[in-house]
Short mmCIF file of C-alpha atoms and ligand atoms in Angstrom, two decimals:
data_model
loop_
_atom_site.label_atom_id
_atom_site.label_comp_id
_atom_site.label_asym_id
_atom_site.label_seq_id
_atom_site.Cartn_x
_atom_site.Cartn_y
_atom_site.Cartn_z
CA MET A 872 119.25 111.54 109.97
CA ASN A 873 119.82 107.79 110.51
CA THR A 874 120.02 106.20 113.97
CA PHE A 875 123.77 105.65 113.87
CA LEU A 876 124.46 109.32 113.10
CA LYS A 877 121.97 110.41 115.78
CA GLN A 878 123.89 108.28 118.25
CA PHE A 879 127.12 110.05 117.43
CA GLN A 880 125.38 113.42 117.93
CA LYS A 881 124.06 112.23 121.28
CA SER A 882 127.46 111.02 122.50
CA LEU A 883 128.88 114.38 121.40
CA ASN A 884 126.16 116.36 123.16
CA ASN A 885 126.60 114.35 126.39
CA VAL A 886 130.12 115.73 126.73
CA PHE A 887 128.92 119.33 126.35
CA THR A 888 126.24 119.02 129.04
CA ASN A 889 127.55 120.83 132.13
CA SER A 890 130.87 121.42 130.40
CA LEU A 891 132.92 124.57 130.01
CA ILE A 892 134.04 123.63 126.50
CA SER A 893 133.05 126.27 123.94
CA SER A 894 129.84 125.42 122.08
CA HIS A 895 131.68 126.43 118.87
CA ILE A 896 133.50 123.12 119.13
CA ARG A 897 130.23 121.20 119.30
CA GLU A 898 129.01 123.04 116.19
CA ILE A 899 132.22 122.25 114.33
CA LEU A 900 132.22 118.57 115.27
CA SER A 901 128.52 118.03 114.64
CA GLN A 902 129.01 118.26 110.84
CA PRO A 903 131.82 117.02 108.58
CA THR A 904 134.03 119.60 106.88
CA ASN A 905 133.67 118.01 103.43
CA GLU A 906 131.04 115.64 102.04
CA ILE A 907 132.21 114.29 98.69
CA ILE A 908 129.73 112.17 96.75
CA PHE A 909 130.27 111.06 93.18
CA ASN A 910 128.66 108.79 90.60
CA PHE A 911 131.35 107.24 88.46
CA PRO A 912 131.04 104.95 85.42
CA VAL A 913 132.97 101.71 85.10
CA LYS A 914 133.18 99.47 82.04
CA LEU A 915 132.95 95.94 83.44
CA SER A 916 134.45 92.73 82.05
CA ASP A 917 131.19 91.80 80.29
CA ASN A 918 131.45 95.14 78.38
CA SER A 919 128.50 96.64 80.27
CA VAL A 920 128.88 100.12 81.75
CA LYS A 921 127.64 100.61 85.27
CA ILE A 922 127.43 103.76 87.38
CA PHE A 923 128.57 103.41 91.01
CA LYS A 924 127.93 105.78 93.89
CA GLY A 925 131.04 106.59 95.92
CA TYR A 926 131.56 108.63 99.08
CA ARG A 927 134.41 110.26 100.92
CA ILE A 928 133.51 112.18 104.05
CA GLN A 929 136.22 114.32 105.67
CA HIS A 930 135.04 115.12 109.15
CA ASN A 931 137.74 117.12 110.89
CA ASN A 932 141.50 117.67 110.43
CA ILE A 933 142.59 119.89 113.30
CA LEU A 934 144.78 117.05 114.63
CA GLY A 935 146.34 116.14 111.27
CA PRO A 936 145.48 114.66 107.86
CA TYR A 937 142.04 113.06 107.47
CA LYS A 938 142.20 109.31 108.13
CA GLY A 939 139.66 106.53 107.79
CA GLY A 940 138.62 103.33 106.07
CA LEU A 941 136.83 102.48 102.85
CA ARG A 942 133.74 100.29 103.01
CA PHE A 943 132.38 98.28 100.08
CA HIS A 944 128.86 97.24 101.10
CA GLN A 945 125.38 97.40 99.59
CA ASP A 946 124.05 99.49 102.51
CA VAL A 947 126.68 102.26 102.37
CA ASN A 948 124.89 105.62 102.52
CA LEU A 949 125.67 109.24 103.33
CA ASP A 950 124.57 109.22 106.98
CA GLU A 951 126.41 105.98 107.73
CA VAL A 952 129.65 107.30 106.24
CA LYS A 953 129.21 110.61 108.10
CA ALA A 954 128.80 108.74 111.40
CA LEU A 955 131.82 106.53 110.71
CA ALA A 956 133.96 109.56 109.72
CA SER A 957 132.96 111.38 112.91
CA LEU A 958 133.91 108.36 115.04
CA MET A 959 137.34 108.40 113.41
CA THR A 960 137.99 111.97 114.59
CA ILE A 961 137.19 110.93 118.16
CA LYS A 962 139.17 107.67 117.85
CA CYS A 963 142.37 109.31 116.60
CA ALA A 964 142.18 111.99 119.30
CA LEU A 965 141.64 109.30 121.94
CA GLN A 966 144.77 107.43 120.84
CA ASP A 967 146.81 110.68 120.69
CA ILE A 968 147.73 110.14 117.05
CA PRO A 969 148.14 113.12 114.69
CA PHE A 970 145.22 112.33 112.37
CA GLY A 971 141.76 113.72 111.81
CA GLY A 972 138.71 111.66 110.88
CA ALA A 973 137.31 110.51 107.53
CA LYS A 974 135.53 107.55 105.96
CA GLY A 975 134.56 106.49 102.47
CA GLY A 976 132.96 103.75 100.52
CA ILE A 977 131.08 102.46 97.54
CA GLN A 978 127.50 101.30 97.62
CA LEU A 979 127.91 97.79 96.20
CA ASN A 980 127.89 94.16 97.24
CA PRO A 981 131.49 93.06 96.58
CA HIS A 982 130.42 89.39 96.45
CA GLU A 983 128.45 90.14 93.26
CA TYR A 984 131.59 91.02 91.29
CA ASN A 985 134.56 89.01 90.15
CA LYS A 986 138.04 90.11 91.17
CA TYR A 987 138.81 91.71 87.83
CA ASP A 988 135.67 93.89 88.01
CA LEU A 989 136.38 94.81 91.63
CA GLU A 990 139.77 96.08 90.51
CA LEU A 991 138.17 98.16 87.73
CA ILE A 992 135.64 99.61 90.20
CA THR A 993 138.37 100.37 92.77
CA ARG A 994 140.48 102.13 90.13
CA GLY A 995 137.42 104.13 89.01
CA TYR A 996 136.78 105.19 92.61
CA THR A 997 140.44 106.19 92.99
CA ARG A 998 140.28 108.40 89.89
CA ALA A 999 137.14 110.05 91.27
CA ILE A 1000 138.72 110.87 94.66
CA ASN A 1001 142.20 111.54 93.31
CA ASN A 1002 142.05 115.28 93.95
CA TYR A 1003 140.83 114.83 97.52
CA ILE A 1004 143.37 112.35 98.96
CA GLY A 1005 147.12 112.38 99.57
CA GLY A 1006 149.68 111.30 102.16
CA ASP A 1007 149.57 114.68 103.89
CA TYR A 1008 145.87 115.37 103.33
CA ASP A 1009 143.55 112.32 103.47
CA ILE A 1010 144.71 108.73 103.86
CA PRO A 1011 142.19 105.89 103.30
CA ALA A 1012 142.52 102.33 104.71
CA PRO A 1013 140.54 99.04 104.71
CA ASP A 1014 137.15 98.51 106.37
CA VAL A 1015 134.23 96.13 105.79
CA GLY A 1016 134.43 94.55 102.32
CA THR A 1017 137.92 95.84 101.51
CA ASN A 1018 141.40 94.39 102.12
CA ALA A 1019 145.12 94.81 101.45
CA GLU A 1020 144.76 93.84 97.78
CA ILE A 1021 142.25 96.66 97.21
CA MET A 1022 144.58 99.11 99.02
CA ASP A 1023 147.41 98.01 96.68
CA TRP A 1024 145.24 98.82 93.62
CA ILE A 1025 144.46 102.27 95.05
CA LEU A 1026 148.16 102.88 95.72
CA ASP A 1027 148.97 101.89 92.15
CA GLU A 1028 146.21 103.92 90.46
CA TYR A 1029 146.91 107.06 92.53
CA ASN A 1030 150.63 106.95 91.76
CA LEU A 1031 150.04 106.23 88.06
CA ILE A 1032 147.70 109.20 87.68
CA ASN A 1033 149.94 111.60 89.57
CA ASN A 1034 153.28 110.24 88.38
CA LYS A 1035 154.45 109.83 91.97
CA ASP A 1036 155.78 107.18 94.35
CA GLU A 1037 153.78 108.15 97.42
CA LYS A 1038 153.26 105.07 99.57
CA SER A 1039 151.76 107.04 102.46
CA VAL A 1040 148.62 107.92 100.44
CA ILE A 1041 147.00 104.74 101.74
CA THR A 1042 147.49 102.32 104.66
CA GLY A 1043 146.58 98.67 105.10
CA LYS A 1044 148.58 97.79 101.96
CA SER A 1045 150.28 94.42 101.61
CA PRO A 1046 153.77 94.39 103.19
CA GLU A 1047 155.24 93.86 99.69
CA CYS A 1048 153.75 97.21 98.57
CA GLY A 1049 154.81 99.13 101.67
CA GLY A 1050 152.21 97.97 104.20
CA SER A 1051 153.16 97.50 107.84
CA LEU A 1052 153.73 94.07 109.25
CA GLY A 1053 150.98 93.40 111.80
CA ARG A 1054 148.41 95.76 110.18
CA LYS A 1055 146.02 93.02 109.05
CA GLU A 1056 145.85 91.57 112.57
CA ALA A 1057 145.97 94.91 114.42
CA THR A 1058 142.29 95.64 115.11
CA GLY A 1059 141.64 92.14 116.47
CA ARG A 1060 144.90 91.97 118.40
CA GLY A 1061 144.31 95.41 119.95
CA LEU A 1062 140.89 94.33 121.22
CA GLY A 1063 142.37 91.05 122.48
CA VAL A 1064 144.99 92.95 124.49
CA ILE A 1065 142.28 94.99 126.22
CA LEU A 1066 140.12 91.91 126.75
CA ASN A 1067 142.98 90.07 128.45
CA GLU A 1068 143.32 93.01 130.85
CA VAL A 1069 139.56 93.26 131.52
CA VAL A 1070 139.37 89.59 132.58
CA LYS A 1071 142.73 89.40 134.33
CA ASP A 1072 141.13 88.07 137.54
CA LEU A 1073 139.31 85.19 135.83
CA ASP A 1074 140.91 81.78 135.15
CA ASN A 1075 138.48 80.61 132.50
CA VAL A 1076 136.68 83.05 130.22
CA THR A 1077 133.66 82.28 128.07
CA ILE A 1078 133.13 84.40 124.96
CA LYS A 1079 130.20 85.17 122.69
CA LEU A 1080 131.45 86.44 119.34
CA GLU A 1081 129.35 88.12 116.65
CA GLY A 1082 131.11 88.29 113.28
CA PHE A 1083 134.09 86.19 112.21
CA GLY A 1084 135.63 88.41 109.51
CA ASN A 1085 138.88 90.34 109.68
CA VAL A 1086 138.31 91.71 113.19
CA GLY A 1087 136.62 88.64 114.74
CA TYR A 1088 139.12 86.18 113.28
CA HIS A 1089 142.15 88.06 114.54
CA ILE A 1090 140.69 88.50 118.04
CA VAL A 1091 140.32 84.73 118.31
CA ASP A 1092 143.71 84.11 116.71
CA TYR A 1093 145.38 86.40 119.27
CA LEU A 1094 143.53 84.93 122.28
CA ASN A 1095 144.66 81.49 121.11
CA THR A 1096 148.30 82.53 121.74
CA LEU A 1097 147.67 83.37 125.43
CA ASP A 1098 147.97 80.95 128.38
CA LYS A 1099 144.57 81.77 129.86
CA ASN A 1100 141.60 79.50 129.00
CA PHE A 1101 139.48 81.48 126.56
CA MET A 1102 136.47 79.49 125.40
CA ILE A 1103 134.20 80.61 122.58
CA ASN A 1104 130.88 79.12 123.72
CA THR A 1105 128.69 80.97 121.18
CA ILE A 1106 129.60 82.47 117.80
CA SER A 1107 127.71 83.89 114.84
CA ASP A 1108 128.33 85.12 111.34
CA HIS A 1109 126.06 85.92 108.39
CA THR A 1110 125.35 82.17 108.03
CA GLY A 1111 123.79 81.78 111.50
CA TYR A 1112 124.30 81.19 115.24
CA TYR A 1113 126.39 78.37 116.72
CA LYS A 1114 127.00 76.95 120.19
CA ILE A 1115 130.07 75.03 121.28
CA ASP A 1116 129.70 72.60 124.17
CA TYR A 1117 132.40 73.48 126.67
CA ASP A 1118 131.04 71.63 129.74
CA ASP A 1119 134.17 69.59 129.90
CA LEU A 1120 137.05 72.06 129.94
CA GLU A 1121 139.70 69.37 129.54
CA LEU A 1122 137.92 68.05 126.47
CA TYR A 1123 137.57 71.59 125.10
CA LYS A 1124 141.30 72.16 125.49
CA LEU A 1125 142.21 68.70 124.22
CA ASN A 1126 140.18 69.17 121.07
CA ASN A 1127 141.45 72.73 120.76
CA PHE A 1128 138.15 74.05 119.48
CA ILE A 1129 139.54 77.53 119.00
CA SER A 1130 142.16 76.29 116.52
CA TYR A 1131 139.42 74.28 114.85
CA LEU A 1132 137.21 77.39 114.38
CA LEU A 1133 140.14 79.33 112.93
CA GLN A 1134 141.05 76.53 110.54
CA TYR A 1135 137.42 76.14 109.44
CA GLN A 1136 137.15 79.87 108.72
CA ARG A 1137 140.40 79.84 106.72
CA ASP A 1138 139.21 76.86 104.67
CA HIS A 1139 135.59 77.93 104.08
CA GLY A 1140 135.49 81.74 104.51
CA SER A 1141 132.48 81.41 106.88
CA LEU A 1142 131.02 79.07 109.51
CA LYS A 1143 128.48 77.57 107.13
CA ASN A 1144 127.85 73.84 107.90
CA ILE A 1145 130.45 73.70 110.70
CA GLU A 1146 127.94 71.81 112.89
CA LYS A 1147 128.05 68.93 110.43
CA PHE A 1148 131.74 68.36 111.12
CA SER A 1149 131.82 68.32 114.94
CA PHE A 1150 129.30 66.81 117.35
CA LYS A 1151 130.28 69.43 119.97
CA ILE A 1152 129.08 72.28 117.75
CA SER A 1153 125.38 72.86 117.14
CA LYS A 1154 123.40 75.39 115.16
CA ILE A 1155 121.04 77.36 117.43
CA ASP A 1156 118.54 80.19 117.04
CA LYS A 1157 119.24 83.84 117.81
CA GLU A 1158 117.37 83.72 121.13
CA GLU A 1159 119.41 80.83 122.50
CA TYR A 1160 122.56 82.52 121.23
CA LEU A 1161 121.79 85.70 123.16
CA LYS A 1162 120.49 83.92 126.29
CA THR A 1163 123.47 81.60 126.72
CA TYR A 1164 125.70 83.12 129.41
CA SER A 1165 129.18 84.34 128.38
CA ASP A 1166 131.61 86.40 130.45
CA VAL A 1167 132.34 88.56 127.43
CA PHE A 1168 130.36 89.54 124.35
CA ILE A 1169 132.26 90.87 121.34
CA PRO A 1170 130.11 92.32 118.55
CA ALA A 1171 132.42 92.39 115.52
CA ALA A 1172 130.01 92.56 112.56
CA LEU A 1173 128.07 95.71 111.65
CA GLU A 1174 126.48 98.67 113.45
CA LEU A 1175 123.25 98.49 115.48
CA SER A 1176 123.09 94.70 115.79
CA ILE A 1177 122.00 95.03 119.44
CA LYS A 1178 118.80 96.98 119.91
CA GLU A 1179 116.33 96.83 122.82
CA ASN A 1180 114.97 93.35 121.94
CA GLU A 1181 118.43 91.84 121.87
CA ALA A 1182 119.71 93.79 124.91
CA ASN A 1183 116.77 92.53 126.94
CA ILE A 1184 117.94 88.92 126.75
CA LEU A 1185 121.68 89.33 126.23
CA ASN A 1186 123.28 87.34 129.07
CA VAL A 1187 126.82 88.65 129.56
CA LYS A 1188 128.99 90.57 132.03
CA ASN A 1189 131.26 92.57 129.71
CA ILE A 1190 130.89 93.94 126.19
CA LEU A 1191 133.91 94.89 124.10
CA GLU A 1192 132.86 96.54 120.85
CA GLY A 1193 134.86 95.35 117.84
CA ALA A 1194 132.35 96.75 115.34
CA ASN A 1195 131.66 100.46 115.08
CA GLY A 1196 128.38 101.44 116.78
CA PRO A 1197 126.94 97.95 117.46
CA LEU A 1198 124.67 99.05 120.33
CA SER A 1199 121.65 101.31 119.94
CA ASP A 1200 121.36 104.10 122.47
CA SER A 1201 118.42 102.54 124.29
CA ALA A 1202 120.12 99.11 124.30
CA GLU A 1203 123.19 100.70 125.90
CA LYS A 1204 121.06 102.32 128.62
CA MET A 1205 119.38 98.99 129.41
CA LEU A 1206 122.70 97.15 129.58
CA LEU A 1207 124.33 99.79 131.79
CA SER A 1208 121.35 99.67 134.17
CA ARG A 1209 122.06 95.92 134.53
CA ASP A 1210 125.68 96.73 135.51
CA ILE A 1211 127.13 95.29 132.33
CA ASN A 1212 130.50 96.88 131.52
CA ILE A 1213 130.64 98.40 128.04
CA TYR A 1214 134.05 99.08 126.51
CA PRO A 1215 133.31 101.24 123.45
CA ASP A 1216 134.31 100.87 119.78
CA ILE A 1217 136.53 103.97 119.73
CA LEU A 1218 138.69 102.37 122.41
CA CYS A 1219 138.49 98.65 121.57
CA ASN A 1220 138.86 98.72 117.77
CA SER A 1221 141.43 101.53 117.59
CA GLY A 1222 144.31 99.06 117.06
CA GLY A 1223 143.67 99.24 113.30
CA VAL A 1224 144.17 102.98 112.99
CA LEU A 1225 147.13 102.82 115.38
CA VAL A 1226 149.02 100.43 113.12
CA SER A 1227 147.86 102.44 110.10
CA TYR A 1228 149.61 105.37 111.78
CA TYR A 1229 152.73 103.21 112.27
CA GLU A 1230 152.54 102.30 108.56
CA TRP A 1231 152.31 105.97 107.58
CA VAL A 1232 155.34 106.80 109.79
CA GLN A 1233 157.35 103.93 108.24
CA ASN A 1234 156.42 105.06 104.69
CA ASN A 1235 157.34 108.68 105.41
CA THR A 1236 160.71 107.78 106.97
CA ASN A 1237 161.59 104.83 104.68
CA GLN A 1238 161.71 102.40 107.58
CA ILE A 1239 160.47 98.83 107.89
CA TRP A 1240 159.69 97.81 111.47
CA THR A 1241 159.66 94.17 112.52
CA LYS A 1242 156.36 92.55 113.45
CA GLU A 1243 157.61 92.23 117.05
CA ASP A 1244 158.32 95.96 117.14
CA VAL A 1245 154.86 96.82 115.73
CA ASN A 1246 153.11 94.46 118.17
CA ARG A 1247 155.10 95.74 121.15
CA ARG A 1248 154.11 99.35 120.36
CA LEU A 1249 150.50 98.38 119.66
CA ASP A 1250 150.08 96.36 122.87
CA LYS A 1251 151.55 99.14 125.00
CA GLN A 1252 149.53 101.91 123.40
CA MET A 1253 146.26 99.92 123.69
CA LEU A 1254 146.89 99.20 127.37
CA ASP A 1255 147.92 102.79 128.14
CA CYS A 1256 144.73 104.05 126.48
CA TYR A 1257 142.58 101.50 128.34
CA HIS A 1258 144.07 102.55 131.69
CA LYS A 1259 143.72 106.28 131.06
CA ILE A 1260 139.99 105.78 130.35
CA THR A 1261 139.12 103.22 133.03
CA LYS A 1262 140.97 104.96 135.85
CA SER A 1263 137.86 107.06 136.32
CA LYS A 1264 135.39 105.64 138.83
CA ASN A 1265 132.62 106.39 136.36
CA ASN A 1266 131.90 103.25 134.31
CA LYS A 1267 130.37 105.21 131.42
CA TYR A 1268 133.47 104.56 129.37
CA ARG A 1269 132.03 105.82 126.08
CA ASN A 1270 131.45 109.20 127.63
CA GLU A 1271 134.93 109.16 129.19
CA CYS A 1272 136.47 108.50 125.77
CA TYR A 1273 134.49 111.29 124.06
CA LYS A 1274 135.37 113.66 126.90
CA TYR A 1275 139.09 112.97 126.58
CA SER A 1276 139.03 113.43 122.80
CA ILE A 1277 136.89 116.55 122.72
CA GLU A 1278 138.89 118.27 125.44
CA LYS A 1279 142.03 117.57 123.43
CA ILE A 1280 140.48 118.90 120.21
CA ASN A 1281 139.16 121.94 122.07
CA GLU A 1282 142.59 122.72 123.49
CA ILE A 1283 144.12 122.78 120.01
CA TYR A 1284 141.34 125.00 118.62
CA GLN A 1285 141.78 127.39 121.55
CA LYS A 1286 145.54 127.61 121.02
CA ARG A 1287 145.33 127.96 117.24
CA LYS A 1288 142.13 130.05 117.29
CA SER A 1289 141.55 128.84 113.74
CA TYR A 1290 137.86 128.13 114.20
CA LEU A 1291 137.19 131.85 114.37
CA PHE A 1292 138.58 132.37 110.91
CA ARG A 1293 137.91 129.17 109.03
CA LEU A 1294 134.17 129.08 109.31
P1 NAD B 1170 134.44 91.78 107.54
O1 NAD B 1170 133.62 92.09 106.36
O2 NAD B 1170 135.79 91.19 107.36
O3 NAD B 1170 133.62 90.79 108.55
C1 NAD B 1170 132.31 91.00 108.95
C2 NAD B 1170 131.79 89.72 109.64
O4 NAD B 1170 130.45 89.98 110.11
C3 NAD B 1170 131.68 88.51 108.73
O5 NAD B 1170 132.12 87.34 109.44
C4 NAD B 1170 130.19 88.38 108.46
O6 NAD B 1170 129.80 87.03 108.22
C5 NAD B 1170 129.64 88.87 109.77
N1 NAD B 1170 128.24 89.25 109.71
C6 NAD B 1170 127.58 89.96 108.75
N2 NAD B 1170 126.28 90.07 109.06
C7 NAD B 1170 126.12 89.44 110.24
C8 NAD B 1170 124.99 89.22 111.09
N3 NAD B 1170 123.78 89.68 110.77
N4 NAD B 1170 125.18 88.53 112.24
C9 NAD B 1170 126.40 88.06 112.57
N5 NAD B 1170 127.48 88.24 111.82
C10 NAD B 1170 127.35 88.91 110.67
O7 NAD B 1170 134.53 93.16 108.36
P2 NAD B 1170 135.62 93.59 109.46
O8 NAD B 1170 136.72 94.30 108.78
O9 NAD B 1170 135.92 92.42 110.34
O10 NAD B 1170 134.79 94.70 110.26
C11 NAD B 1170 133.83 94.36 111.24
C12 NAD B 1170 133.50 95.61 112.06
O11 NAD B 1170 134.69 96.13 112.65
C13 NAD B 1170 132.89 96.78 111.27
O12 NAD B 1170 131.98 97.48 112.10
C14 NAD B 1170 134.10 97.68 111.00
O13 NAD B 1170 133.73 99.03 110.78
C15 NAD B 1170 134.84 97.51 112.29
N6 NAD B 1170 136.26 97.84 112.19
C16 NAD B 1170 137.08 97.19 111.31
C17 NAD B 1170 138.43 97.53 111.27
C18 NAD B 1170 139.41 96.79 110.38
O14 NAD B 1170 140.62 97.05 110.50
N7 NAD B 1170 138.96 95.88 109.51
C19 NAD B 1170 138.94 98.55 112.10
C20 NAD B 1170 138.08 99.19 112.99
C21 NAD B 1170 136.74 98.81 113.02
#
């Protein structure tokens, strides 16, 4: 079992220690209901035929249809997808939305393929999972390495095969194909809304950001619309670690470094060489990146980026997890013992699945909500969820989130009694 999956099991077990919840529920949630793995052939544009390994893990659907993203990444593997699917069950229950948890993916590096081949691979994957998805059964969405364009191809292939017009089979589509306005920005915006609440007593807020992709970009983009002074003083992506001199706040604001970062990312797709274009930005090593003080650290790249070595020198007051599972278990213990507040992934990055739910509702009722309407609902639901979890005096927020979700799932199993008959 890989570390990420072990961590999920641990978080699950923590809730059952000294709890009256039936141990049947722990048994049910400790394994996914369905593990679908397939090797599918694709004829690529150079006429070669390649076999790809695809996954779809359906963890639990007592709350509603399975729901979860699709990841295209070279490290995708069974345990990782199982852990991510399990987190989705807890996340949907936490946000009180009527979905269960799932996750899927293809083991491939999307940067190694041209767009035409990526479309062929995506359509091949869709044909392989065709019998296992559907708007009232399992609804995929974007994750690392996938985007609205890929969701549009899945929508198209699924409806061609089945001779249907079922938009709700997938979320995170482009608005032209039935996607919700505000979906692309939702995960980042949702985290930004919580962040703004966490630091409401501070005038100026320094931020250390890890990862500047879909989630990271939209966090920064949202913070840039607020009146408060948010200053990114350290930032990293796969090209390295960077520091922005913010000693002179007036100069920082005057130069609007945040807008500059956003523009650079839009133009170049990464932060590569940014230090060559501004004398206030320098490339630094990982140690300096971690040791530079920031009020808030936002990991928004991949899982397990902060282990003991990193936690030992990480100089921050608050951590808001944009990525799924960025902290190892021992790193989390070290950070909590130093009184660092940790706001977990299932809370902070749940804006994406919330707006996916809004998209599914719009598709099923033939409505199109305005962006203002979507954002208003998202902001309120994120804040309500934040307050329901942090009202407890206990600052172990991850445990509070798991407890809320598992108690809710338990209640439904007890009322329906289905676990006695389904197993
Ligand atoms: P993405 O592929 O768009 O971006 C990932 C970013 O991480 C890129 O900027 C990349 O350069 C950076 N990165 C990669 N390796 C790095 C490293 N070693 N150090 C620093 N940065 C590195 O992915 P995304 O959609 O933004 O997802 C990021 C995380 O958020 C993932 O854990 C994902 O599961 C989670 N998440 C995403 C969504 C969503 O709606 N996209 C929703 C919920 C959770």
